[in-house]
Tab-separated table of C-alpha atoms and ligand atoms in Angstrom:
chain	number	residue	atom	x	y	z
A	1	MET	CA	61.316	294.173	96.196
A	2	ASP	CA	59.425	295.851	99.042
A	3	LYS	CA	56.338	294.683	100.850
A	4	ILE	CA	53.913	296.452	103.148
A	5	ARG	CA	53.482	295.109	106.654
A	6	ILE	CA	50.352	296.087	108.570
A	7	ARG	CA	49.415	295.279	112.138
A	8	GLY	CA	45.653	295.574	112.135
A	9	GLY	CA	43.389	297.028	114.769
A	10	GLN	CA	44.249	300.736	114.862
A	11	THR	CA	41.472	303.275	114.388
A	12	LEU	CA	42.445	305.990	111.899
A	13	ASN	CA	42.177	309.570	113.117
A	14	GLY	CA	43.605	312.752	111.655
A	15	VAL	CA	44.285	314.485	108.370
A	16	ILE	CA	45.429	312.947	105.075
A	17	ARG	CA	46.531	315.210	102.265
A	18	ILE	CA	45.228	314.105	98.857
A	19	GLY	CA	47.635	314.480	95.940
A	20	GLY	CA	47.156	315.327	92.278
A	21	ALA	CA	45.251	312.737	90.239
A	22	LYS	CA	47.364	310.191	88.393
A	23	ASN	CA	44.645	309.559	85.815
A	24	ALA	CA	44.313	313.271	85.106
A	25	ALA	CA	48.075	313.870	85.038
A	26	LEU	CA	48.804	311.252	82.354
A	27	PRO	CA	46.596	312.716	79.569
A	28	LEU	CA	47.590	316.242	80.633
A	29	MET	CA	51.237	315.335	80.165
A	30	ALA	CA	50.394	313.942	76.706
A	31	ALA	CA	48.769	317.303	75.867
A	32	SER	CA	52.260	318.831	75.901
A	33	LEU	CA	52.852	317.096	72.552
A	34	LEU	CA	50.342	319.461	70.926
A	35	THR	CA	52.424	322.629	71.236
A	36	ASP	CA	56.023	323.769	70.881
A	37	GLU	CA	55.586	325.974	73.948
A	38	ALA	CA	55.908	324.961	77.603
A	39	LEU	CA	52.996	323.295	79.389
A	40	VAL	CA	53.484	323.809	83.106
A	41	LEU	CA	51.565	321.404	85.332
A	42	SER	CA	51.360	321.853	89.091
A	43	ASN	CA	50.127	319.459	91.806
A	44	VAL	CA	51.920	316.611	89.993
A	45	PRO	CA	51.886	313.410	92.058
A	46	HIS	CA	55.105	311.495	92.652
A	47	LEU	CA	54.200	308.112	91.193
A	48	ALA	CA	55.810	305.428	89.064
A	49	ASP	CA	53.292	305.940	86.217
A	50	ILE	CA	54.170	309.639	86.023
A	51	THR	CA	57.843	308.737	85.633
A	52	THR	CA	56.959	306.206	82.927
A	53	MET	CA	55.007	308.862	80.991
A	54	ALA	CA	57.830	311.415	81.446
A	55	ASN	CA	60.304	308.879	80.028
A	56	LEU	CA	58.042	308.127	77.077
A	57	LEU	CA	57.553	311.832	76.310
A	58	GLY	CA	61.295	312.427	76.650
A	59	GLN	CA	61.827	309.765	74.036
A	60	HIS	CA	59.540	311.739	71.669
A	61	GLY	CA	61.676	314.851	72.204
A	62	VAL	CA	59.750	316.554	75.018
A	63	LEU	CA	61.973	318.388	77.509
A	64	VAL	CA	60.675	317.557	80.966
A	65	SER	CA	61.764	319.318	84.132
A	66	LEU	CA	60.489	318.975	87.635
A	67	GLU	CA	60.550	321.251	90.652
A	68	GLY	CA	59.095	320.885	94.107
A	69	GLN	CA	59.857	319.625	97.550
A	70	ALA	CA	58.929	316.370	99.206
A	71	GLY	CA	56.621	317.460	102.019
A	72	ASN	CA	55.307	315.491	104.974
A	73	GLY	CA	52.877	312.980	103.549
A	74	GLY	CA	53.242	313.986	99.929
A	75	HIS	CA	55.019	316.040	97.301
A	76	VAL	CA	53.019	319.205	97.739
A	77	GLY	CA	53.667	321.786	95.076
A	78	ARG	CA	55.463	319.577	92.596
A	79	VAL	CA	55.584	321.401	89.267
A	80	MET	CA	56.408	319.778	85.940
A	81	SER	CA	57.299	321.726	82.854
A	82	LEU	CA	56.993	319.963	79.498
A	83	THR	CA	58.191	321.508	76.246
A	84	ALA	CA	57.790	319.695	72.940
A	85	GLY	CA	59.755	322.218	70.849
A	86	GLU	CA	60.187	319.547	68.246
A	87	ILE	CA	58.865	315.983	68.061
A	88	THR	CA	62.094	314.093	67.435
A	89	SER	CA	60.492	310.644	67.204
A	90	THR	CA	56.938	309.717	66.250
A	91	THR	CA	57.341	306.148	67.499
A	92	ALA	CA	56.376	304.903	70.961
A	93	PRO	CA	58.299	301.662	71.402
A	94	TYR	CA	57.016	298.441	72.945
A	95	ASP	CA	59.484	298.574	75.808
A	96	LEU	CA	57.947	301.770	77.183
A	97	VAL	CA	54.310	301.216	76.165
A	98	ARG	CA	54.071	297.734	77.714
A	99	ARG	CA	54.742	299.230	81.173
A	100	MET	CA	51.634	301.369	81.105
A	101	ARG	CA	48.519	301.292	78.954
A	102	ALA	CA	48.042	305.048	79.181
A	103	SER	CA	51.085	305.359	76.863
A	104	VAL	CA	48.616	304.966	74.003
A	105	LEU	CA	47.527	308.555	74.783
A	106	VAL	CA	50.485	309.852	72.740
A	107	LEU	CA	48.903	308.452	69.563
A	108	GLY	CA	46.247	311.157	69.050
A	109	PRO	CA	48.443	314.206	69.729
A	110	ILE	CA	51.409	312.970	67.688
A	111	VAL	CA	49.354	312.107	64.591
A	112	ALA	CA	47.512	315.435	64.932
A	113	ARG	CA	50.744	317.424	65.055
A	114	GLU	CA	53.091	315.380	62.840
A	115	GLY	CA	50.693	313.615	60.467
A	116	VAL	CA	52.060	310.231	61.497
A	117	ALA	CA	52.438	308.223	64.708
A	118	THR	CA	53.554	304.688	65.409
A	119	VAL	CA	52.664	303.303	68.812
A	120	SER	CA	53.107	299.799	70.150
A	121	LEU	CA	49.856	298.006	70.961
A	122	PRO	CA	49.557	298.140	74.753
A	123	GLY	CA	48.286	294.567	75.159
A	124	GLY	CA	46.147	293.215	77.969
A	125	CYS	CA	46.633	293.527	81.687
A	126	ALA	CA	45.539	291.864	84.909
A	127	ILE	CA	42.069	293.446	84.984
A	128	GLY	CA	40.998	292.436	81.477
A	129	THR	CA	41.772	292.376	77.774
A	130	ARG	CA	41.417	296.176	77.400
A	131	PRO	CA	41.420	296.680	73.623
A	132	VAL	CA	42.093	300.054	71.910
A	133	ASP	CA	39.652	299.600	69.011
A	134	ILE	CA	37.650	302.699	69.982
A	135	HIS	CA	40.768	304.894	70.003
A	136	LEU	CA	41.506	303.636	66.487
A	137	SER	CA	38.017	303.874	65.007
A	138	GLY	CA	37.734	307.423	66.366
A	139	LEU	CA	41.009	308.429	64.739
A	140	GLU	CA	39.784	306.870	61.487
A	141	ALA	CA	36.662	309.013	61.737
A	142	LEU	CA	38.988	312.023	61.984
A	143	GLY	CA	40.581	310.962	58.714
A	144	ALA	CA	43.618	308.989	59.885
A	145	GLU	CA	44.603	305.822	58.108
A	146	ILE	CA	45.298	303.082	60.581
A	147	GLU	CA	47.378	299.975	60.082
A	148	VAL	CA	48.168	297.442	62.753
A	149	GLU	CA	51.231	295.391	61.980
A	150	ALA	CA	53.781	293.448	63.975
A	151	GLY	CA	52.331	294.673	67.271
A	152	TYR	CA	52.418	298.333	66.273
A	153	ILE	CA	49.633	300.805	65.419
A	154	ARG	CA	50.578	303.157	62.607
A	155	ALA	CA	48.290	306.152	62.180
A	156	SER	CA	48.848	308.523	59.302
A	157	ALA	CA	47.120	311.689	58.150
A	158	PRO	CA	49.691	313.457	55.965
A	159	LYS	CA	47.317	316.333	55.222
A	160	GLY	CA	46.212	316.607	58.823
A	161	LEU	CA	43.151	315.356	60.682
A	162	ARG	CA	39.717	316.739	59.857
A	163	GLY	CA	36.712	317.281	62.056
A	164	ALA	CA	33.896	314.711	62.050
A	165	ARG	CA	30.947	313.469	64.062
A	166	TYR	CA	31.915	310.444	66.140
A	167	VAL	CA	29.634	308.453	68.440
A	168	PHE	CA	31.572	306.382	70.954
A	169	PRO	CA	30.209	302.828	70.735
A	170	LYS	CA	30.988	302.408	74.439
A	171	VAL	CA	32.019	304.926	77.083
A	172	SER	CA	35.810	304.984	77.199
A	173	VAL	CA	37.873	307.364	79.304
A	174	GLY	CA	41.138	306.827	77.430
A	175	ALA	CA	39.590	306.969	73.951
A	176	THR	CA	37.723	310.182	74.808
A	177	GLU	CA	41.018	311.713	75.974
A	178	ASN	CA	43.019	310.517	72.969
A	179	LEU	CA	40.428	311.823	70.516
A	180	LEU	CA	39.978	315.158	72.302
A	181	LEU	CA	43.735	315.686	72.064
A	182	ALA	CA	43.642	314.808	68.367
A	183	ALA	CA	40.536	316.852	67.497
A	184	SER	CA	41.980	320.004	69.080
A	185	LEU	CA	44.353	320.321	66.111
A	186	ALA	CA	42.029	318.874	63.422
A	187	LYS	CA	40.627	321.047	60.643
A	188	GLY	CA	37.043	322.034	61.305
A	189	GLU	CA	34.443	320.926	63.798
A	190	THR	CA	34.309	317.596	65.619
A	191	ILE	CA	31.274	316.446	67.563
A	192	PHE	CA	31.778	313.599	70.022
A	193	GLU	CA	28.720	311.830	71.351
A	194	ASN	CA	28.560	309.355	74.236
A	195	ALA	CA	31.911	310.726	75.429
A	196	ALA	CA	33.175	309.822	78.904
A	197	ARG	CA	32.304	312.419	81.549
A	198	GLU	CA	34.879	311.583	84.225
A	199	PRO	CA	36.254	314.628	86.101
A	200	GLU	CA	39.660	313.789	84.592
A	201	ILE	CA	38.162	314.529	81.142
A	202	THR	CA	36.897	317.882	82.384
A	203	ASP	CA	40.362	318.619	83.767
A	204	LEU	CA	41.887	317.803	80.365
A	205	CYS	CA	39.328	320.019	78.568
A	206	GLU	CA	40.106	322.912	80.905
A	207	CYS	CA	43.834	322.600	80.233
A	208	LEU	CA	43.300	322.311	76.471
A	209	ILE	CA	41.103	325.421	76.564
A	210	ALA	CA	43.880	327.250	78.454
A	211	MET	CA	46.186	326.175	75.602
A	212	GLY	CA	43.863	327.767	73.058
A	213	ALA	CA	41.569	324.854	72.151
A	214	LYS	CA	37.887	325.515	71.512
A	215	ILE	CA	35.722	322.959	73.281
A	216	ASP	CA	32.024	323.184	74.151
A	217	GLY	CA	29.947	320.874	76.308
A	218	VAL	CA	32.666	320.285	78.910
A	219	GLY	CA	31.393	317.881	81.592
A	220	THR	CA	28.689	316.449	79.312
A	221	ALA	CA	28.575	313.409	77.018
A	222	THR	CA	28.526	315.636	73.912
A	223	LEU	CA	31.731	317.518	73.263
A	224	THR	CA	32.110	319.899	70.347
A	225	VAL	CA	35.642	320.808	69.325
A	226	GLN	CA	36.477	323.558	66.822
A	227	GLY	CA	39.926	322.623	65.586
A	228	VAL	CA	42.626	325.302	65.686
A	229	ASP	CA	45.878	325.598	63.682
A	230	ARG	CA	48.081	325.758	66.706
A	231	LEU	CA	47.958	325.579	70.470
A	232	HIS	CA	50.158	327.503	72.867
A	233	GLY	CA	51.738	326.941	76.278
A	234	ALA	CA	49.706	327.153	79.486
A	235	GLU	CA	49.786	326.608	83.226
A	236	HIS	CA	47.402	324.141	84.789
A	237	SER	CA	46.931	322.705	88.269
A	238	ILE	CA	46.038	318.998	88.257
A	239	MET	CA	42.769	318.075	90.002
A	240	PRO	CA	42.928	316.131	93.286
A	241	ASP	CA	42.952	312.352	93.009
A	242	ARG	CA	39.370	311.228	93.600
A	243	ILE	CA	40.328	307.546	93.749
A	244	GLU	CA	43.003	308.200	96.368
A	245	ALA	CA	40.404	310.195	98.325
A	246	GLY	CA	37.809	307.413	98.003
A	247	THR	CA	40.351	304.824	99.116
A	248	TYR	CA	41.228	306.733	102.303
A	249	ALA	CA	37.545	307.441	102.951
A	250	MET	CA	37.006	303.684	102.948
A	251	ALA	CA	40.087	303.206	105.148
A	252	ALA	CA	38.506	305.533	107.709
A	253	ALA	CA	35.173	303.694	107.401
A	254	ILE	CA	36.633	300.188	107.738
A	255	THR	CA	38.543	301.098	110.928
A	256	GLY	CA	35.648	303.055	112.456
A	257	GLY	CA	37.768	306.193	112.388
A	258	THR	CA	37.481	309.894	111.618
A	259	VAL	CA	39.635	311.396	108.913
A	260	GLU	CA	39.797	314.671	107.001
A	261	LEU	CA	40.920	314.392	103.390
A	262	GLU	CA	42.652	317.675	102.732
A	263	GLY	CA	42.286	319.045	99.215
A	264	ALA	CA	39.791	316.365	98.098
A	265	ARG	CA	36.503	317.148	96.328
A	266	LEU	CA	33.317	315.406	97.407
A	267	ASP	CA	31.497	316.312	94.174
A	268	HIS	CA	33.989	314.081	92.318
A	269	ILE	CA	33.014	310.965	94.321
A	270	GLU	CA	29.307	311.531	94.983
A	271	ALA	CA	28.273	308.019	93.862
A	272	ALA	CA	30.781	306.376	96.188
A	273	ALA	CA	29.894	308.808	98.985
A	274	ALA	CA	26.201	307.922	98.599
A	275	GLN	CA	26.973	304.231	99.111
A	276	LEU	CA	29.312	304.988	102.015
A	277	ARG	CA	26.528	306.924	103.750
A	278	LYS	CA	24.300	303.853	103.488
A	279	THR	CA	26.979	301.844	105.325
A	280	GLY	CA	26.583	304.214	108.298
A	281	THR	CA	29.542	306.432	107.452
A	282	THR	CA	29.317	310.211	107.599
A	283	ILE	CA	30.945	311.868	104.593
A	284	GLU	CA	30.657	315.561	103.870
A	285	THR	CA	32.553	318.607	102.644
A	286	ARG	CA	34.496	320.362	105.396
A	287	ASN	CA	37.309	322.939	105.342
A	288	GLY	CA	37.491	322.709	101.563
A	289	GLY	CA	38.163	318.957	101.786
A	290	ILE	CA	36.216	315.836	102.752
A	291	PHE	CA	35.329	314.814	106.308
A	292	VAL	CA	34.732	311.085	106.856
A	293	SER	CA	33.686	309.410	110.076
A	294	ARG	CA	32.245	306.159	111.283
A	295	ALA	CA	33.009	306.723	114.917
A	296	ASN	CA	30.006	305.261	116.695
A	297	THR	CA	27.962	303.443	114.107
A	298	GLU	CA	27.780	299.881	112.934
A	299	LEU	CA	29.125	299.149	109.435
A	300	LEU	CA	26.193	297.991	107.297
A	301	ALA	CA	26.276	295.925	104.086
A	302	VAL	CA	25.392	297.831	100.920
A	303	ASP	CA	25.222	296.730	97.267
A	304	VAL	CA	27.314	298.405	94.602
A	305	GLU	CA	27.393	298.335	90.813
A	306	THR	CA	30.203	300.033	88.947
A	307	ASP	CA	29.401	302.363	86.049
A	308	PRO	CA	31.053	305.106	84.038
A	309	TYR	CA	30.985	308.518	85.736
A	310	PRO	CA	28.803	309.753	87.406
A	311	GLY	CA	28.271	306.131	88.502
A	312	PHE	CA	30.249	304.242	91.122
A	313	PRO	CA	33.874	304.070	89.854
A	314	THR	CA	35.384	300.714	88.992
A	315	ASP	CA	38.617	302.049	90.509
A	316	LEU	CA	36.954	301.979	93.951
A	317	GLN	CA	35.240	298.603	93.577
A	318	ALA	CA	38.022	296.513	95.156
A	319	GLN	CA	38.296	298.868	98.133
A	320	PHE	CA	34.514	298.865	98.683
A	321	LEU	CA	34.477	295.085	98.485
A	322	ALA	CA	37.166	294.979	101.195
A	323	LEU	CA	35.041	297.328	103.306
A	324	MET	CA	32.073	294.976	102.964
A	325	THR	CA	34.027	291.968	104.269
A	326	THR	CA	33.428	293.053	107.881
A	327	ALA	CA	30.027	294.716	107.402
A	328	LYS	CA	26.822	293.497	109.016
A	329	GLY	CA	24.906	291.507	106.406
A	330	ALA	CA	25.529	290.552	102.801
A	331	SER	CA	26.320	292.804	99.875
A	332	VAL	CA	26.302	292.218	96.141
A	333	ILE	CA	29.094	293.877	94.168
A	334	THR	CA	28.673	294.019	90.395
A	335	GLU	CA	31.566	295.009	88.128
A	336	THR	CA	30.371	296.222	84.731
A	337	ILE	CA	33.503	297.904	83.312
A	338	PHE	CA	36.242	295.259	83.343
A	339	GLU	CA	35.676	291.530	83.019
A	340	ASN	CA	38.403	290.390	85.380
A	341	ARG	CA	38.438	292.786	88.265
A	342	PHE	CA	37.951	290.430	91.208
A	343	MET	CA	41.598	289.390	91.533
A	344	HIS	CA	41.576	290.654	95.117
A	345	VAL	CA	38.875	288.154	96.119
A	346	PRO	CA	41.053	285.027	96.527
A	347	GLU	CA	43.538	287.068	98.569
A	348	LEU	CA	40.784	288.475	100.793
A	349	GLN	CA	39.503	284.912	101.248
A	350	ARG	CA	42.948	284.003	102.572
A	351	MET	CA	42.306	286.596	105.273
A	352	GLY	CA	39.005	284.956	106.216
A	353	ALA	CA	36.624	286.987	104.056
A	354	ASP	CA	33.415	285.240	102.981
A	355	VAL	CA	33.107	286.114	99.284
A	356	THR	CA	31.744	284.126	96.365
A	357	THR	CA	31.985	285.287	92.790
A	358	GLN	CA	30.010	284.382	89.734
A	359	GLY	CA	30.816	286.130	86.487
A	360	ASN	CA	30.862	289.838	87.145
A	361	THR	CA	29.154	289.593	90.533
A	362	ALA	CA	30.586	289.043	93.997
A	363	VAL	CA	28.507	288.276	97.061
A	364	VAL	CA	30.214	289.381	100.258
A	365	ARG	CA	28.923	288.128	103.596
A	366	GLY	CA	30.359	290.178	106.415
A	367	VAL	CA	32.438	288.287	109.002
A	368	ASP	CA	33.168	289.373	112.582
A	369	GLN	CA	36.916	289.413	112.111
A	370	LEU	CA	39.483	289.123	109.329
A	371	ASN	CA	42.824	287.517	110.059
A	372	GLY	CA	46.184	288.850	108.984
A	373	ALA	CA	47.961	286.816	106.284
A	374	PRO	CA	50.630	287.128	103.632
A	375	VAL	CA	48.854	288.252	100.444
A	376	MET	CA	49.838	289.138	96.909
A	377	ALA	CA	48.836	292.290	95.072
A	378	SER	CA	47.672	291.734	91.479
A	379	ASP	CA	46.925	295.277	90.323
A	380	LEU	CA	46.825	298.787	91.683
A	381	ARG	CA	43.348	298.949	93.224
A	382	ALA	CA	43.402	295.297	94.322
A	383	SER	CA	46.543	296.141	96.307
A	384	ALA	CA	44.741	299.008	98.015
A	385	SER	CA	41.875	296.707	98.975
A	386	LEU	CA	44.306	294.301	100.654
A	387	VAL	CA	45.813	297.164	102.645
A	388	LEU	CA	42.325	298.184	103.823
A	389	ALA	CA	41.581	294.621	104.901
A	390	GLY	CA	44.942	294.517	106.696
A	391	LEU	CA	44.009	297.619	108.712
A	392	VAL	CA	41.203	295.728	110.492
A	393	ALA	CA	42.577	292.189	110.395
A	394	ASP	CA	43.724	290.488	113.560
A	395	GLY	CA	47.515	290.268	113.510
A	396	VAL	CA	49.972	290.970	110.741
A	397	THR	CA	49.190	291.260	107.013
A	398	GLU	CA	52.003	291.471	104.529
A	399	VAL	CA	51.128	292.730	101.049
A	400	ARG	CA	53.650	291.678	98.426
A	401	ARG	CA	54.275	292.992	94.903
A	402	ILE	CA	53.589	296.526	96.017
A	403	TYR	CA	55.108	298.002	92.884
A	404	HIS	CA	51.449	297.973	91.788
A	405	LEU	CA	50.595	300.283	94.704
A	406	ASP	CA	53.459	302.621	93.889
A	407	ARG	CA	51.989	303.173	90.428
A	408	GLY	CA	49.021	305.017	91.901
A	409	TYR	CA	49.386	305.802	95.630
A	410	GLU	CA	52.015	308.272	96.728
A	411	ARG	CA	53.633	307.255	100.042
A	412	LEU	CA	50.629	305.245	101.122
A	413	GLU	CA	52.309	303.825	104.215
A	414	GLU	CA	53.433	307.297	105.349
A	415	LYS	CA	49.992	308.809	104.880
A	416	LEU	CA	48.359	305.961	106.799
A	417	ARG	CA	50.958	306.133	109.575
A	418	LEU	CA	50.226	309.831	110.029
A	419	VAL	CA	46.630	308.961	110.967
A	420	GLY	CA	47.567	306.192	113.364
A	421	ALA	CA	47.897	303.011	111.297
A	422	ASP	CA	50.623	300.543	112.239
A	423	VAL	CA	52.073	300.085	108.775
A	424	GLU	CA	55.575	299.978	107.361
A	425	ARG	CA	57.379	299.260	104.136
A	426	VAL	CA	59.937	296.516	104.531
A	427	GLU	CA	62.279	294.772	102.170
A	428	ASP	CA	60.911	291.459	100.920
A	429	SER	CA	63.496	288.795	101.585
D	501	LIG	C1	40.864	304.541	82.594
D	501	LIG	O1	41.338	303.443	81.850
D	501	LIG	C2	41.663	304.581	83.870
D	501	LIG	N1	43.069	304.735	83.535
D	501	LIG	C3	41.426	303.304	84.656
D	501	LIG	O2	42.114	303.408	85.880
D	501	LIG	C4	39.938	303.144	84.935
D	501	LIG	O3	39.710	301.902	85.563
D	501	LIG	C5	39.150	303.205	83.626
D	501	LIG	O4	39.481	304.418	82.902
D	501	LIG	C6	37.645	303.189	83.820
D	501	LIG	O5	37.255	304.245	84.632
D	501	LIG	C7	43.562	305.950	83.275
D	501	LIG	O6	42.861	306.949	83.281
D	501	LIG	C8	45.012	306.046	82.971
D	501	LIG	P1	38.283	302.824	79.428
D	501	LIG	P2	40.952	303.270	80.320
D	501	LIG	O7	38.813	303.043	78.061
D	501	LIG	O8	40.886	304.617	79.710
D	501	LIG	C9	36.671	299.031	77.030
D	501	LIG	C10	43.494	302.668	87.650
D	501	LIG	O9	43.377	301.747	88.485
D	501	LIG	N2	37.365	299.585	75.853
D	501	LIG	O10	37.312	303.797	79.995
D	501	LIG	O11	41.868	302.279	79.736
D	501	LIG	C11	37.626	298.578	78.127
D	501	LIG	O12	38.140	297.303	77.878
D	501	LIG	C12	43.147	302.456	86.205
D	501	LIG	O13	43.937	303.801	87.925
D	501	LIG	C13	37.186	298.982	74.628
D	501	LIG	O14	36.475	297.994	74.497
D	501	LIG	O15	39.514	302.642	80.458
D	501	LIG	C14	36.742	298.656	79.339
D	501	LIG	O16	35.942	297.510	79.421
D	501	LIG	C15	42.917	301.028	85.859
D	501	LIG	N3	37.853	299.512	73.534
D	501	LIG	C16	35.855	299.854	79.055
D	501	LIG	O17	35.917	300.051	77.629
D	501	LIG	C17	38.649	300.613	73.648
D	501	LIG	O18	39.219	301.052	72.629
D	501	LIG	C18	36.274	301.155	79.722
D	501	LIG	O19	37.663	301.366	79.497
D	501	LIG	C19	38.801	301.232	74.904
D	501	LIG	C20	38.144	300.695	76.016
């Protein structure tokens, strides 16, 4: 197993290319199940989770092919073609689903197209219990019968799904995606209220519309879907990864550097950008990407509370907390989405960070200097926060269990090296 070794103290300067968004790509790939024609996705990131989804779809009978070259600092122009000519299996087995929660996104499209789907329950994960009750109650509203038995969800709608009005009891990104996929092929009109508004949902809506779906209210919390009998193939370019962009913006800020994030969109991370500005960091649109700089200003402590979009994203909370460990003053970080998303805190403490947690709140008192240490990654974004801390720590930080990082950051060490970080991937002995 590999680990990442960082020698802290380098200021980041230069250009980082931002890849396609993992969390947009996964539901988009699942959309291929809705048609027997080819869905061609471009700007596909090269990540472990994408491979997991491709394997799962392949198991359902989807033909997946991939083209594109590995470029410097990322797989620019990677194109994936997915053709579900026939769904050969309506079952998503435990062995594949347990690797990635987003596997549950095949449930909606398969039951919509085949009238039946059996998907293993994804189970919990490091950041919380993460139930799928909303996915299931939404499908029930669309007329599916749901049974949960022996660890498997079985959804059936032999006569097809039918449109309905469904109010999400809580904002859920995955459930909104699953139900949008399902409602596209339901009979009649579906009205979703309190739907998630993340840019990844908008990206999915745009692709579904290109496939022939009829969706109104895109980008708002009320989505109206007129079901159609069939969808067709389409080409779609995956949106840039806003969490990757936010992570590198914070990397620039923590090192007092100046970085351009090529291909990133500032309007996707406005809430995070607003908080970054309060820390003394400049962040603005430039050359069609994002310019970030904290060249000559002190890093100030700022409070943050996570919220569904357009609020501050939970997927940037760990990185912002790392940023605050060397800020001037104290900051209060409140996590409202997941109940157990402070796994990075004990590791940051090992590096000398002054953080106390109580329930869903962390109080971070900035210290003058972090110290390099061996640390353990617990989940994807926690891993990224440890890398950020390592960039400014005195001495060497080694981040272990980086398979978490590889799920969501393409060639992180290469991208950071290109802007001056002293970081390498080494084999863990
Ligand atoms: C998506 O997860 C992302 N994953 C997560 O990113 C992200 O943290 C999360 O949205 C929130 O923004 C993908 O897009 C693949 P939710 P998802 O359903 O869809 C509760 C990363 O690091 N809930 O919006 O699973 C749930 O427990 C990952 O890239 C229910 O109670 O998140 C949570 O508290 C991690 N019942 C809240 O809702 C349900 O049926 C929001 O979860 C569904 C969710």
